[in-house]
């Protein structure tokens, strides 16, 4: 084969391990000069291996099978990458061919990575013994005697046939190994999710699997970047010895299953080993042998090349004799070890781990959370149209449950938590306490899951819940993130003085190990913040009349800009129907920016802004070839970068030096987020009047912020000073020359004005957007309509229709057009509305007819462009 480009990509399995093709794929690498009417080596070889093909043992491939019009090199690379056996037909022509040498290099790479047999077949006398790669392989015919030197060439090909048959029989024995049905079920099982989907009878792992990101470390545990698990699976053999580290519920076992399926598809014999109960007693090789017989039918271990066996040891951190086991595992060419912590192996002899590469499972970033939600929503046995409303609704649900709407999050964004949240809200599979809302129930469901997982009986769950509630409040009152052994002893003394504990303390703590963890310094802490916030709020909700609790509620409500207080406040409203705390939050909200009236965005109010309307960005629908999915992916990439970028620790505590406006803004944003969480979670359990009051107060906080902003920018002096400031710092990059180009002061000032007023516009647009996302929900449509219609200003009109578009996927084009013309709309408000419509149309599929209506009725000049996102 005379052409070569690119690198071999090992394919991931597309079939069940039990259903894969049992034929071996034999790849023929040769020089075209050795397959001519005068030199028929390749055709002679194909004739002699006909019995092997007739018996369905192999299927051969060489480039003569490429059809006219097919991509020549892609076909070669794909078939080479999928080969089970590779034959190199060696001659002077082969050694002289650049493409043949490339194929030889790839073949040897596959031999090293996948253990693919590579067989040199010497066709004619040449200098192959001086080729260091070929001379190290067992060449055919016997002792590498060239086929051309045999008096009877059929005799030469018979020698090749016999030796090749031995290799094929050895490989086919491994290929034909069958996995037992029980273990095949384990490989595809999703456990509690199997029957949990309302639209599909049975959910398999392949239905919902997404490739997570991993942190990569060298053998010194130094971070060496990130890698996607799909890339790792495709390149497993770049890493002969692997350690996978991840927290509980992070998806370690799921990754084990995927690696097992990949290795089996490449004709290796992976063996999955797990032993949490007895912690790997005895010799690890015996455990591997037992697991082999449990997972494969009719397997004879003594008759199998040990190099084809790859142990996958799950939960290895539970092993009591880790060092001895790792020594024993060193006899395997390849192995994979799964642990809970990259620093937790505690091996005395560091050299035992020197050959291992470690990967740590990362939480799902926004794009991967979206992908998982999308898979779940679109998982159905019925034919349905893509439903962005359900996808978006569930994405918002997940972000809210993870705590992303208020702060950085309170629980890890692992697939288990995301899928369990979707199931909990979809099916209500577990007990629902009447005193807790649907959102709070989800957290309770996780807690019940943890307790039941550790064998806690239903009769004892109340004891565990009470203990956790008291412990969390003790943490809170002591202002501690962790308790030393002495601190914990003090707590236990006070707890036992107050409550009966019918469960042995050691058993209780062992069963709570995934909720309250003990670190290597013997300090106690809540494993995830949501446990802590959940139980602190539970204590407070149950002790409203306690004077200490009343004082703490006051501190919490008056300092909602502190993220911890914001989370606790939301959880309190989950646990209690007492509306006093809601009244206090409303009171706080009404005091924020209280000297300003809520912005209306009427013509008179923003006439100073409307004077600059001609230089504000013009909105236009995206080109028809820009799909909503593409736009969504662009936005998700931005969110990925924002969520994963290092951030300074959030300043939350009051200080004398802190600038008052900044502190007031943080209080306002957090307070509104809390109010939004409350009305979304309590949409069906609070009286309408209370929902309306909270919505109104929260909306007005942000509208007063807009009024405050207008006060800052309406002064002509302030405008001039800011524009002058921008002008002085403005340069233009000449991209064609790669250098800075000076502009005249007049031109720079003109550009500075455009920048200034567009930034101001996006502050207003962003604040309206913030109101929509903080307070919007499809559960609150009636409340939103009533409050916004009663306020009846352009600002409330924008908020109402923003929520209808975002959460109900219901842009009311006729009402929007009428509202703009009849409701004293300023040009600023009109531009905000147009941009909201364009954003909606960018993110959701719309038909041609609706597209034309929007262009005709709202975007009077569709040729005008929306500025690119980058600008």
Tab-separated table of C-alpha atoms in Angstrom, residues 62 171 180-181 221 302 340 388 410-411 432 466 472 479 497 508 513 531-532 647 755 770 790 847:
chain	number	residue	atom	x	y	z
A	62	UNK	CA	-6.183	-5.341	1.456
A	171	UNK	CA	-6.591	-15.693	18.920
A	180	UNK	CA	-22.035	-15.015	31.245
A	181	UNK	CA	-25.471	-13.443	30.971
A	221	UNK	CA	1.013	12.875	41.847
A	302	UNK	CA	-4.129	-22.319	31.895
A	340	UNK	CA	-11.269	6.875	46.291
A	388	UNK	CA	-36.084	22.061	24.384
A	410	UNK	CA	-23.540	22.568	47.603
A	411	UNK	CA	-23.303	19.072	46.139
A	432	UNK	CA	-42.485	12.432	50.373
A	466	UNK	CA	-32.072	13.575	64.798
A	472	UNK	CA	-25.145	20.246	62.159
A	479	UNK	CA	-18.668	28.366	63.766
A	497	UNK	CA	-27.132	14.091	78.112
A	508	UNK	CA	-23.847	4.873	64.001
A	513	UNK	CA	-19.439	7.653	56.997
A	531	UNK	CA	-25.894	17.826	54.220
A	532	UNK	CA	-24.783	20.591	56.551
A	647	UNK	CA	-11.867	32.408	41.165
A	755	UNK	CA	-18.707	51.494	23.700
A	770	UNK	CA	-31.348	38.416	35.772
A	790	UNK	CA	-51.036	45.146	37.486
A	847	UNK	CA	-40.263	27.496	11.681
